[in-house]
Amino acid sequence: MEAKELAQYLADAPPAVVRLEIEKHFEALSDKQKRYAHFISRASFAGNRIVLRQVSPESEPIYDFIIALHKASDGDWKALAEKAGVDEEGLSAFLQYAAQFLGNSGNYKSFGDSKFIPRCDEKVFAALASTSPEAEKFYKATNGGIFSSDKQGLLHLGFPDEGHLTTYYPDSPSITKDEIEAVSKWMQAKGLLPENTRLKKAEDGSFELLIASGKTSPPAEGGDIGKDTEFKVEGGALDGKTIKLVYGDYAPEMSAIAGYIKKAAENAENETQEKMHLAYAKSFDEGSLLAFKDSQRYWIRDQGPMVECNIGFIETYRDPAGVRGEWEGFAAVERTKAFGELVRSAPELIPLLPWSSEFEKDKFLSPDFTSLEVLTFCGSGIPAGINIPNYDDIRQSEGFKNVSLGNVLSAKAPDEKIPFIKDEDLEVYKKYRDASFEVQVGLHELTGHGCGKLLQETAPGEYNFDVKNPPISPLTDKPVTTWYKPGQTWGSVFGGLAGAYEECRAELVAIFLSCEFSALKIFGFGDGTTDIDGEAGDVLYASYLSMARAGLVSIEFWDPKSQKWGQPHCQARFAILKCFLEAGDDFCKLEYKNDDLSDLTIKLDRSKILTSGRKAVGDMLRKVHIYKSTADVEAGAKYFTEMSNVGLEYWGTKVRDVVLKNKQPRKVFVQANTYLDEETGKVSIKHYDATPEGIIKSWADREA
């Protein structure tokens, strides 16, 4: 690969290492609450090796290699480098790579799904490995995976038959996208949920569904679809093929996780928490996603706990098919009911969205919405906000919960640069960027992911709408003709596009409703009256500027080779930038004088946000919402793909080149560890420096 192409895959130098500040919030907990948080934290981190294996074949040995080097050097990296004959530059390249690796729980970016490679020669890593037999063993086990870049398709996660890398379909080089889809349809018909599974294709053409569970055989009373574990498919693309259910994927890890979760149940504050953790434990022991769904029902009912958590195979962004979940777990301390007023106001805000009540939930199920301080987050990346569970049937009838992660939002990288914002906008942008982001996250999670009805045939012949007089589509002015059939979910219908599509819908809801000055007042800006030139107007302007800039810098995560997006949020934000640019009336433009676009800035007309800007956003939002609501995947996929289409010439080359030249490293977080004194029952906390060395030590201590 040419040096220019390879440059985009090099590790950040330096990575933006920041500390998740938690100590004062943790110390305010009671001893029992600290133990509860400790065991959830341990359970979460016990799944780290699952995340590593879900990223790439080499990620787990790379992790062990880094930990073995720390152990061999006892954290004295300079002495280790001297012993290895590695200079300061080489050591720095290793430490920076290790920090980025540990911050992403793998050697592919959690935000972008592209591989990153050390900024040094392979000889540096080989020399460091030679200082310790254990480190050398793990380095050899990576099979050259740290530096390999000869096949560009493998530098991106995706379907194997499209030349990309995935470990959700292990040891199955010949498995096709169509076969994966056919197995998904079979699972859907059987009622077998996919989140905790991997799919393996055997040489004889049969398939094995690997189910994550501590136990390596099916439960005596049967699994989620009974006692049978081998099925012959009748009809369809897999006619005559065999599908076997194989229990015990990640068995040692799942067993350890279940053990820690049972300990958390012993320290629960109430019966709801206890039942939640026992349902988790059953799910992790037996591989039951029906038990996991029960845990989520209890989780919704556990309102306003001092220690909040969720754990399991939750987000499906990284599976190319968009149905299998990545392991994640978090423990966090409640800070404030910061969004109580927003929750109370949601029933007045949601009817302002651009569709009729027939496309909205019959009743808004007021969720718990709190701002949390993260103690532990194990997964490939830490989000700023969360809205779960992801199961449509639970969300529609029982509700959901929202959390905003306060110490993630407030964590600042030193010397952060802000390209593409005009000089005259920098002051207001810097002053109100954080505030506008909090507004965006709040509205995105609560009203964005929380709004909307899926028109469904819930069981044969039963509907959640009047099928004899279907709702009139605002897009065609005719009765709708499509809806979800029994067994179908939003994710199963929209497949791999579902993640990016839903993120786009939620972002659009947030920027549409942020034009309501009554909503800005909830967050402490203005008195609720429309004033685009006041402080609330500053927040609104910063919000639209932030979205436009986010859409522009997103182009980093589009791959020119495959012409595909590697990150759902980025695809969503780019589509919204195009919506701004196509709004007309000179609402939003990219301005530059230089041919190479090196002076590129965003020109957004503040005075037109409430007119041309909001109209364009509303028009796009109406389309993506109605297509989702009515299961119209054909029209929805076509529209969203057009809006997020990049193309090679202008966006994919000229704009992307200047974005890559100005790209800023993403934050990687150093997290604390907790320690239980078995004799006293007291839990202590240990923090680490916000340095590459600090993040390595935090993980080494976790392993110890």
XYZ file of C-alpha atoms in Angstrom:
704
model
C 0.000 0.000 0.000
C 1.236 3.494 -0.809
C 2.469 5.619 2.107
C -0.316 8.180 1.585
C -2.992 5.486 1.842
C -1.297 3.785 4.794
C -1.096 7.092 6.708
C -4.825 7.024 7.487
C -4.373 3.697 9.307
C -1.493 4.763 11.555
C -2.114 4.900 15.300
C -2.815 8.300 16.868
C 0.339 10.143 17.897
C -0.229 10.896 20.637
C -3.604 9.395 21.575
C -5.823 11.679 23.688
C -5.648 9.828 27.021
C -8.104 11.221 29.594
C -9.145 10.032 33.033
C -12.713 9.184 34.004
C -13.056 11.129 37.237
C -15.199 9.151 39.687
C -13.603 9.113 43.145
C -15.791 11.688 44.977
C -18.988 10.137 43.594
C -17.872 6.613 44.496
C -16.830 7.609 48.018
C -20.348 8.989 48.667
C -21.809 5.463 48.374
C -22.565 3.201 51.339
C -20.379 0.111 51.883
C -23.118 -2.139 50.459
C -23.532 0.070 47.383
C -19.752 0.009 46.868
C -19.763 -3.808 46.982
C -22.683 -3.871 44.539
C -20.779 -1.566 42.155
C -17.575 -3.595 42.627
C -19.133 -6.910 41.577
C -20.874 -5.360 38.558
C -17.530 -3.807 37.609
C -15.774 -7.164 37.915
C -18.497 -8.872 35.876
C -18.200 -6.224 33.166
C -14.409 -6.472 32.900
C -14.599 -10.290 32.966
C -16.082 -9.942 29.470
C -13.117 -7.975 28.081
C -11.662 -11.042 26.361
C -15.009 -11.577 24.646
C -14.780 -8.055 23.194
C -11.210 -8.718 22.039
C -12.268 -11.927 20.274
C -15.223 -10.111 18.688
C -12.842 -7.563 17.109
C -10.123 -9.608 15.368
C -8.262 -12.944 15.658
C -5.088 -11.145 16.782
C -6.640 -8.807 19.378
C -6.457 -11.206 22.338
C -2.765 -12.136 21.831
C -1.931 -8.420 21.312
C -3.614 -7.702 24.652
C -1.680 -10.518 26.369
C 1.543 -9.275 24.743
C 1.051 -5.765 26.205
C 0.190 -7.133 29.667
C 3.169 -9.553 29.580
C 5.561 -6.691 28.757
C 4.188 -4.655 31.661
C 4.661 -7.641 33.958
C 8.215 -8.241 32.697
C 9.215 -4.601 33.183
C 7.147 -3.970 36.322
C 6.088 -0.781 34.566
C 9.641 0.518 34.110
C 9.343 1.025 30.364
C 12.617 2.921 29.942
C 14.571 0.083 31.493
C 12.759 -2.411 29.273
C 13.533 -0.340 26.156
C 17.224 -0.184 27.121
C 17.291 -3.954 27.617
C 15.654 -4.411 24.192
C 17.902 -1.866 22.469
C 14.879 0.243 21.500
C 15.264 4.021 21.322
C 12.925 6.623 22.833
C 11.023 7.113 19.577
C 10.405 3.376 19.223
C 9.242 3.048 22.839
C 6.924 6.025 22.433
C 5.363 4.441 19.305
C 4.752 1.199 21.238
C 3.190 2.967 24.246
C 0.953 5.115 22.047
C -0.229 2.060 20.119
C -0.842 0.137 23.360
C -2.912 2.991 24.807
C -5.074 3.233 21.691
C -5.429 -0.559 21.596
C -6.562 -0.774 25.232
C -8.880 2.218 24.812
C -10.597 0.442 21.902
C -10.374 -3.105 23.317
C -8.874 -4.242 20.051
C -6.800 -3.176 17.057
C -9.750 -1.736 15.104
C -11.196 1.657 16.016
C -14.422 1.340 17.972
C -15.538 4.488 16.178
C -14.941 3.705 12.521
C -14.196 -0.046 12.492
C -10.881 0.444 10.688
C -7.552 -1.043 11.753
C -4.779 1.063 13.267
C -1.092 0.162 12.922
C 1.943 1.216 15.013
C 4.048 4.180 13.810
C 7.281 2.214 13.906
C 9.030 -0.733 12.315
C 8.097 -4.298 13.265
C 11.634 -4.673 14.630
C 10.710 -2.439 17.607
C 7.913 -4.785 18.736
C 10.050 -7.864 18.052
C 12.890 -6.426 20.156
C 10.529 -5.624 23.049
C 9.042 -9.138 22.791
C 12.516 -10.686 23.024
C 12.934 -9.397 26.600
C 10.372 -11.882 27.964
C 9.613 -15.492 26.919
C 5.936 -14.970 27.798
C 5.703 -11.739 25.797
C 7.484 -13.405 22.875
C 4.988 -16.300 22.937
C 2.041 -13.898 22.662
C 3.782 -11.754 20.038
C 4.276 -14.835 17.851
C 0.610 -15.758 18.386
C -0.453 -12.500 16.701
C 0.743 -14.056 13.414
C 1.833 -10.709 12.026
C -1.622 -9.224 12.642
C -0.309 -6.058 14.328
C 1.393 -4.695 11.205
C -0.280 -6.523 8.300
C -1.731 -4.139 5.717
C -1.294 -5.939 2.402
C -5.038 -6.500 1.839
C -6.843 -3.197 2.261
C -10.262 -4.854 2.570
C -9.083 -6.592 5.754
C -8.273 -3.224 7.315
C -12.044 -2.758 7.713
C -14.639 -4.832 9.559
C -17.413 -6.244 7.398
C -18.731 -9.277 5.512
C -16.113 -11.904 4.563
C -17.468 -12.332 1.016
C -16.895 -8.604 0.473
C -13.235 -8.999 1.437
C -13.529 -7.624 4.982
C -12.743 -8.997 8.435
C -15.242 -10.198 11.018
C -15.043 -12.673 13.896
C -18.824 -12.938 14.312
C -18.577 -15.719 11.670
C -15.435 -17.558 12.885
C -13.482 -20.093 10.814
C -15.965 -19.572 7.968
C -14.063 -18.034 5.057
C -16.666 -19.196 2.519
C -19.783 -17.973 4.370
C -21.807 -15.509 2.301
C -23.967 -12.536 3.137
C -26.965 -14.410 1.683
C -26.333 -17.423 3.920
C -26.051 -15.196 6.999
C -29.349 -13.551 6.040
C -31.003 -16.937 5.438
C -29.926 -18.215 8.881
C -31.271 -14.987 10.419
C -34.650 -15.612 8.762
C -34.642 -19.190 10.064
C -33.872 -17.952 13.590
C -36.626 -15.362 13.307
C -39.154 -18.034 12.284
C -38.035 -20.253 15.202
C -38.146 -17.377 17.709
C -34.430 -17.707 18.507
C -32.835 -14.340 19.289
C -29.374 -13.658 17.802
C -27.570 -11.175 20.080
C -25.462 -13.689 22.049
C -24.629 -15.905 19.080
C -21.901 -16.329 16.488
C -22.438 -18.302 13.287
C -19.995 -20.880 11.917
C -20.183 -22.624 8.535
C -18.709 -26.123 8.467
C -16.873 -27.618 5.481
C -19.867 -29.886 4.733
C -22.111 -26.817 4.337
C -23.909 -27.219 7.675
C -24.074 -24.369 10.188
C -23.341 -24.077 13.893
C -24.920 -21.347 15.994
C -22.469 -20.743 18.845
C -24.385 -19.587 21.933
C -22.516 -17.669 24.652
C -23.052 -19.503 27.933
C -21.163 -20.677 30.982
C -22.593 -24.172 30.571
C -21.395 -26.199 27.602
C -24.568 -28.248 27.200
C -28.185 -27.110 26.817
C -30.217 -26.615 30.008
C -32.012 -29.794 31.178
C -35.382 -28.085 30.770
C -34.437 -26.916 27.276
C -33.174 -23.678 25.798
C -35.110 -20.710 24.430
C -36.662 -22.836 21.660
C -36.888 -26.173 23.466
C -34.679 -29.239 23.901
C -33.768 -29.843 20.258
C -30.304 -28.679 19.218
C -30.136 -29.984 15.641
C -32.490 -28.915 12.868
C -32.847 -29.725 9.170
C -34.012 -26.647 7.263
C -37.004 -27.122 4.991
C -37.510 -24.750 2.065
C -35.820 -21.485 1.219
C -32.163 -20.814 0.441
C -30.924 -23.348 3.052
C -33.245 -26.215 2.088
C -31.799 -29.499 3.334
C -28.996 -27.865 5.344
C -28.424 -28.660 9.009
C -28.257 -26.013 11.749
C -26.867 -27.052 15.136
C -27.071 -25.078 18.380
C -23.739 -25.285 20.204
C -23.672 -24.040 23.797
C -20.577 -22.849 25.660
C -19.188 -20.100 23.430
C -16.904 -17.997 25.682
C -17.706 -20.514 28.476
C -14.930 -19.572 30.997
C -15.713 -15.868 30.689
C -19.505 -16.338 30.808
C -19.192 -18.550 33.891
C -17.030 -15.946 35.674
C -19.437 -13.157 34.696
C -22.417 -15.115 36.065
C -20.511 -15.690 39.323
C -19.793 -11.994 39.822
C -23.371 -11.070 38.927
C -24.715 -13.453 41.582
C -22.473 -11.634 44.091
C -23.980 -8.332 42.911
C -27.453 -9.829 43.558
C -26.391 -10.561 47.157
C -25.605 -6.848 47.600
C -28.695 -5.500 45.827
C -30.620 -2.595 47.350
C -34.038 -4.096 46.688
C -35.939 -7.103 45.321
C -36.139 -5.647 41.789
C -32.346 -5.334 41.579
C -31.906 -8.839 42.980
C -34.323 -10.355 40.416
C -32.592 -8.388 37.647
C -29.191 -9.858 38.495
C -30.537 -13.389 38.937
C -32.085 -13.088 35.452
C -28.714 -11.871 34.131
C -27.003 -14.839 35.822
C -29.460 -17.328 34.290
C -28.914 -15.748 30.868
C -25.117 -15.859 31.133
C -25.054 -19.389 32.608
C -27.558 -20.971 30.222
C -27.322 -18.773 27.116
C -30.956 -17.711 27.409
C -31.880 -14.407 25.795
C -35.440 -14.802 27.088
C -33.912 -14.601 30.586
C -31.888 -11.598 29.410
C -35.107 -9.894 28.263
C -36.501 -10.512 31.758
C -33.408 -8.806 33.221
C -34.172 -5.774 31.035
C -37.767 -5.655 32.282
C -36.490 -5.540 35.874
C -33.862 -2.985 34.812
C -36.555 -0.614 33.537
C -38.407 -0.957 36.853
C -35.267 -0.217 38.893
C -35.888 3.529 38.864
C -33.256 5.974 40.087
C -30.789 3.553 41.704
C -27.690 5.021 43.314
C -25.621 2.533 41.300
C -26.796 2.030 37.724
C -25.669 -0.749 35.421
C -26.379 -2.816 32.357
C -24.490 -5.779 31.020
C -24.696 -8.244 28.151
C -24.571 -8.521 24.360
C -26.254 -5.206 23.702
C -25.287 -3.066 20.695
C -25.254 -4.675 17.242
C -23.264 -2.032 15.313
C -20.146 -4.137 14.701
C -21.785 -7.271 13.348
C -21.900 -6.582 9.595
C -25.405 -8.106 9.539
C -26.466 -5.736 12.345
C -28.077 -8.390 14.568
C -25.370 -9.910 16.835
C -24.396 -7.947 19.942
C -21.003 -6.859 21.214
C -20.265 -7.539 24.872
C -20.512 -4.494 27.101
C -21.052 -3.840 30.765
C -21.054 -0.731 32.888
C -21.355 0.359 36.490
C -22.021 4.027 37.198
C -23.012 6.270 40.078
C -26.100 8.435 39.833
C -25.239 12.127 39.892
C -28.553 13.924 39.420
C -32.033 13.513 38.069
C -30.746 16.110 35.607
C -33.321 15.346 32.954
C -36.435 15.075 35.127
C -37.953 18.217 33.626
C -37.164 16.958 30.113
C -38.936 13.653 30.849
C -41.951 15.582 32.211
C -41.993 17.789 29.099
C -41.605 14.966 26.559
C -45.404 14.410 26.149
C -45.674 18.078 25.053
C -42.575 17.976 22.807
C -43.234 14.738 20.902
C -46.527 15.921 19.291
C -44.503 18.776 17.705
C -42.699 16.240 15.503
C -43.725 16.235 11.827
C -46.175 13.290 11.734
C -49.652 12.470 13.031
C -50.446 10.608 16.253
C -51.088 7.360 14.322
C -47.316 7.059 13.817
C -46.574 7.720 17.481
C -46.738 5.464 20.546
C -50.244 5.305 22.014
C -48.777 6.502 25.300
C -45.349 7.939 26.090
C -43.922 5.654 28.764
C -41.982 8.123 30.916
C -38.530 6.616 31.405
C -35.969 7.035 34.114
C -33.431 9.569 32.780
C -30.410 10.310 34.903
C -26.951 11.735 34.540
C -24.378 9.191 35.644
C -20.705 9.180 36.489
C -19.077 6.090 34.975
C -17.055 3.888 37.320
C -16.536 1.087 34.787
C -17.382 0.681 31.135
C -16.141 -2.470 29.421
C -16.672 -2.525 25.684
C -14.960 -1.282 22.566
C -15.877 2.347 23.266
C -17.715 4.521 25.777
C -20.746 6.466 24.497
C -21.982 9.830 25.820
C -25.532 8.598 26.285
C -27.469 5.342 26.268
C -31.090 4.457 25.522
C -31.908 0.784 26.107
C -33.200 -1.942 25.974
C -33.066 -2.433 22.207
C -35.977 -4.895 22.132
C -38.905 -3.282 20.293
C -41.592 -5.310 22.077
C -40.335 -4.156 25.498
C -39.827 -0.528 24.375
C -43.310 -0.292 22.852
C -45.254 -1.783 25.761
C -43.069 -1.548 28.905
C -40.711 1.367 28.269
C -36.996 2.055 28.375
C -34.387 3.980 30.331
C -32.035 6.798 29.349
C -28.695 7.704 30.835
C -26.314 10.554 30.074
C -22.713 9.811 31.056
C -21.572 13.005 32.761
C -17.873 12.305 33.262
C -17.586 11.093 29.641
C -19.218 14.305 28.385
C -17.005 16.524 30.549
C -13.696 14.711 29.877
C -11.445 17.066 27.924
C -8.445 16.196 25.816
C -5.566 18.667 26.207
C -4.725 21.030 23.299
C -7.781 20.047 21.265
C -7.909 21.804 17.885
C -11.166 22.759 16.150
C -10.793 22.798 12.357
C -13.521 23.896 9.875
C -15.221 26.458 12.156
C -14.957 30.069 10.942
C -12.905 32.457 13.096
C -15.957 34.635 13.750
C -17.879 31.577 15.050
C -15.138 30.116 17.254
C -15.985 32.078 20.398
C -19.659 31.106 20.498
C -18.822 27.562 19.374
C -16.248 27.025 22.138
C -18.448 28.646 24.777
C -21.606 26.659 24.002
C -20.298 23.443 22.433
C -20.636 21.413 25.647
C -24.042 22.878 26.471
C -25.342 22.225 22.970
C -24.001 18.669 23.126
C -25.856 18.041 26.389
C -29.072 19.339 24.766
C -28.434 17.145 21.719
C -27.691 14.017 23.801
C -30.753 14.579 26.019
C -33.163 15.097 23.131
C -31.493 12.363 21.027
C -31.738 9.672 23.702
C -35.122 10.550 25.216
C -37.270 11.902 22.384
C -35.210 10.536 19.464
C -34.856 6.876 20.368
C -37.899 7.143 22.629
C -40.462 8.294 20.077
C -42.326 6.566 17.288
C -44.637 3.610 16.796
C -43.909 0.556 14.686
C -47.061 -0.498 12.833
C -47.202 -4.232 13.488
C -49.146 -7.391 12.947
C -48.306 -8.504 16.471
C -49.699 -12.025 15.989
C -51.469 -13.636 13.017
C -54.568 -11.515 12.396
C -53.827 -9.120 15.312
C -52.649 -5.550 14.679
C -51.636 -2.549 16.776
C -53.465 -0.258 14.334
C -56.787 -0.335 12.455
C -55.870 -2.547 9.494
C -59.271 -1.907 7.843
C -58.615 1.859 7.937
C -54.807 2.131 7.892
C -53.119 5.449 8.746
C -52.623 7.895 5.875
C -48.952 8.285 4.996
C -47.886 11.965 4.994
C -45.433 11.029 2.205
C -48.034 9.734 -0.276
C -51.361 11.006 1.162
C -52.587 7.409 0.760
C -53.221 4.608 3.275
C -50.024 2.764 4.249
C -49.534 -0.629 2.587
C -46.583 -2.025 4.583
C -46.058 -2.956 8.235
C -44.093 -5.408 10.407
C -45.214 -9.057 10.147
C -45.321 -11.460 13.141
C -41.793 -12.215 14.350
C -40.232 -9.314 12.461
C -38.357 -6.601 14.346
C -37.043 -3.255 13.210
C -33.507 -4.687 13.202
C -34.401 -7.855 11.295
C -36.206 -5.886 8.550
C -33.636 -3.094 8.066
C -30.632 -5.384 8.742
C -27.139 -3.904 8.582
C -28.498 -0.439 7.788
C -30.617 -0.285 10.959
C -27.921 1.177 13.249
C -26.982 4.131 11.049
C -30.612 4.738 10.038
C -31.865 4.895 13.633
C -28.975 7.104 14.749
C -29.873 9.486 11.905
C -33.539 9.518 12.946
C -32.648 10.235 16.599
C -30.179 13.008 15.637
C -32.818 14.609 13.390
C -35.423 14.511 16.176
C -32.935 16.237 18.501
C -31.977 19.071 16.131
C -35.624 19.524 15.089
C -36.803 19.857 18.710
C -33.816 21.994 19.757
C -35.494 24.749 17.688
C -38.218 24.785 20.376
C -37.100 27.445 22.818
C -39.263 25.801 25.490
C -36.931 22.779 25.165
C -33.827 24.976 25.493
C -35.338 26.528 28.643
C -35.477 23.056 30.242
C -31.670 22.955 29.987
C -31.357 26.417 31.558
C -31.096 28.590 28.437
C -33.520 31.446 27.855
C -37.027 31.944 29.204
C -38.808 29.884 26.569
C -39.537 32.752 24.170
C -38.112 32.593 20.657
C -34.918 34.650 20.527
C -32.355 33.491 17.978
C -29.955 36.282 19.041
C -30.035 35.535 22.789
C -28.134 32.929 24.819
C -30.603 30.169 23.919
C -30.028 31.152 20.274
C -26.266 30.791 20.872
C -26.822 27.218 22.104
C -29.036 26.452 19.104
C -26.474 27.914 16.688
C -23.655 25.932 18.344
C -25.816 22.806 18.040
C -26.358 23.234 14.286
C -22.679 24.153 13.747
C -21.633 21.069 15.737
C -23.879 18.815 13.651
C -22.560 20.279 10.382
C -18.950 19.877 11.563
C -19.633 16.335 12.813
C -21.023 15.466 9.381
C -17.960 16.921 7.675
C -15.337 15.159 9.822
C -17.355 11.921 9.556
C -15.987 11.470 6.042
C -12.820 10.080 7.675
C -14.816 6.915 8.371
C -15.880 6.321 4.767
C -13.583 3.922 2.933
C -12.796 4.909 -0.679
C -11.690 1.368 -1.579
C -14.951 -0.381 -0.676
C -16.966 2.866 -0.883
C -18.637 1.956 2.394
C -19.202 3.548 5.779
C -17.403 2.082 8.795
C -19.380 3.855 11.512
C -23.171 4.195 11.892
C -23.142 7.571 13.707
C -20.843 8.997 11.035
C -23.017 7.824 8.167
C -25.995 9.408 9.971
C -24.283 12.758 10.534
C -22.967 12.963 6.983
C -26.516 12.452 5.690
C -27.664 15.329 7.918
C -24.859 17.583 6.632
C -26.097 16.887 3.097
C -29.614 17.759 4.278
C -28.271 21.149 5.514
C -26.387 21.765 2.256
C -29.434 20.877 0.151
C -31.785 23.065 2.203
C -31.335 25.922 -0.308
C -31.729 29.609 0.563
C -27.950 29.734 1.279
C -28.647 28.150 4.663
C -25.418 26.128 4.782
C -22.351 26.090 2.515
C -18.791 24.839 2.537
C -16.535 27.803 1.778
C -12.972 27.731 0.440
C -10.690 29.660 -1.915
C -7.801 27.237 -2.264
C -7.980 24.468 -4.862
C -6.858 21.871 -2.314
C -9.624 22.980 0.132
C -6.971 23.627 2.810
C -8.941 26.705 3.962
C -12.303 24.858 4.083
C -14.822 26.230 6.620
C -18.543 25.801 7.315
C -20.774 28.808 6.599
C -24.130 28.384 8.339
C -26.677 31.233 8.384
C -27.872 31.584 11.960
C -30.855 33.724 10.911
C -32.253 30.858 8.781
C -32.079 28.002 11.318
C -35.745 28.428 12.294
C -36.923 28.674 8.677
C -35.000 26.975 5.850
C -32.874 24.873 8.222
C -35.701 23.485 10.317
C -37.899 22.845 7.262
C -35.158 20.766 5.597
C -34.576 18.815 8.819
C -38.324 18.240 9.267
C -38.731 16.992 5.697
C -35.878 14.498 6.070
C -37.052 13.401 9.517
C -40.607 12.780 8.289
C -39.324 10.470 5.560
C -36.952 8.381 7.691
C -39.562 8.104 10.456
C -42.466 7.010 8.263
C -40.330 4.486 6.379
C -39.222 3.006 9.724
C -42.709 3.087 11.237
C -44.230 1.236 8.262
C -41.401 -1.303 7.681
C -40.892 0.191 4.205
C -37.299 -0.997 3.932
C -37.232 -0.640 0.147
C -37.999 3.109 0.134
C -36.185 3.772 3.421
C -32.933 2.073 2.405
C -32.994 3.773 -1.026
C -33.531 7.255 0.467
C -31.012 6.906 3.293
C -28.363 5.388 1.015
C -28.788 8.313 -1.400
C -28.516 10.873 1.407
C -25.383 9.240 2.834
C -23.785 8.531 -0.540
C -20.260 9.955 -0.753
C -18.856 9.261 -4.219
C -15.183 9.306 -5.087
C -14.508 12.636 -6.733
C -15.477 15.594 -4.528
C -16.406 14.212 -1.103
C -14.448 10.965 -1.257
C -11.175 12.513 -2.406
C -10.878 16.310 -2.137
C -12.927 16.801 1.036
C -11.756 13.568 2.666
C -8.098 14.471 2.078
C -8.434 17.769 3.954
C -10.436 16.077 6.735
C -7.687 13.461 7.169
C -5.016 16.189 7.284
C -6.932 17.856 10.135
C -8.149 14.780 12.009
C -7.952 14.859 15.798
C -7.253 11.775 17.937
C -10.308 10.311 19.672
C -10.280 10.169 23.442
C -9.278 6.939 25.170
C -10.288 6.643 28.805
C -8.285 5.548 31.819
C -10.657 3.870 34.274
C -10.261 3.233 37.991
C -10.161 -0.200 39.623
C -11.977 -1.290 42.771
C -10.688 -3.712 45.398
C -12.712 -5.645 47.984
C -11.247 -6.417 51.415
C -12.863 -9.803 52.101
C -12.393 -9.492 55.883
C -13.982 -6.058 56.364
C -16.321 -6.059 53.348
C -15.027 -2.606 52.426
C -14.202 -1.565 48.848
C -11.379 0.820 47.941
C -10.738 2.564 44.645
C -7.491 3.123 42.758
C -6.972 5.768 40.062
C -4.287 5.904 37.358
C -2.433 8.626 35.481
C -3.887 9.927 32.221
C -0.904 8.619 30.220
C -0.274 5.590 27.994
C 1.673 4.067 30.896
C -1.304 4.728 33.204
C -3.850 3.002 30.971
C -1.541 -0.033 30.563
C -1.070 -0.295 34.346
C -4.840 -0.089 34.939
C -5.400 -3.117 32.694
C -2.398 -4.997 34.109
C -3.814 -4.513 37.616
C -7.220 -5.765 36.396
C -5.575 -8.963 35.103
C -3.722 -9.447 38.392
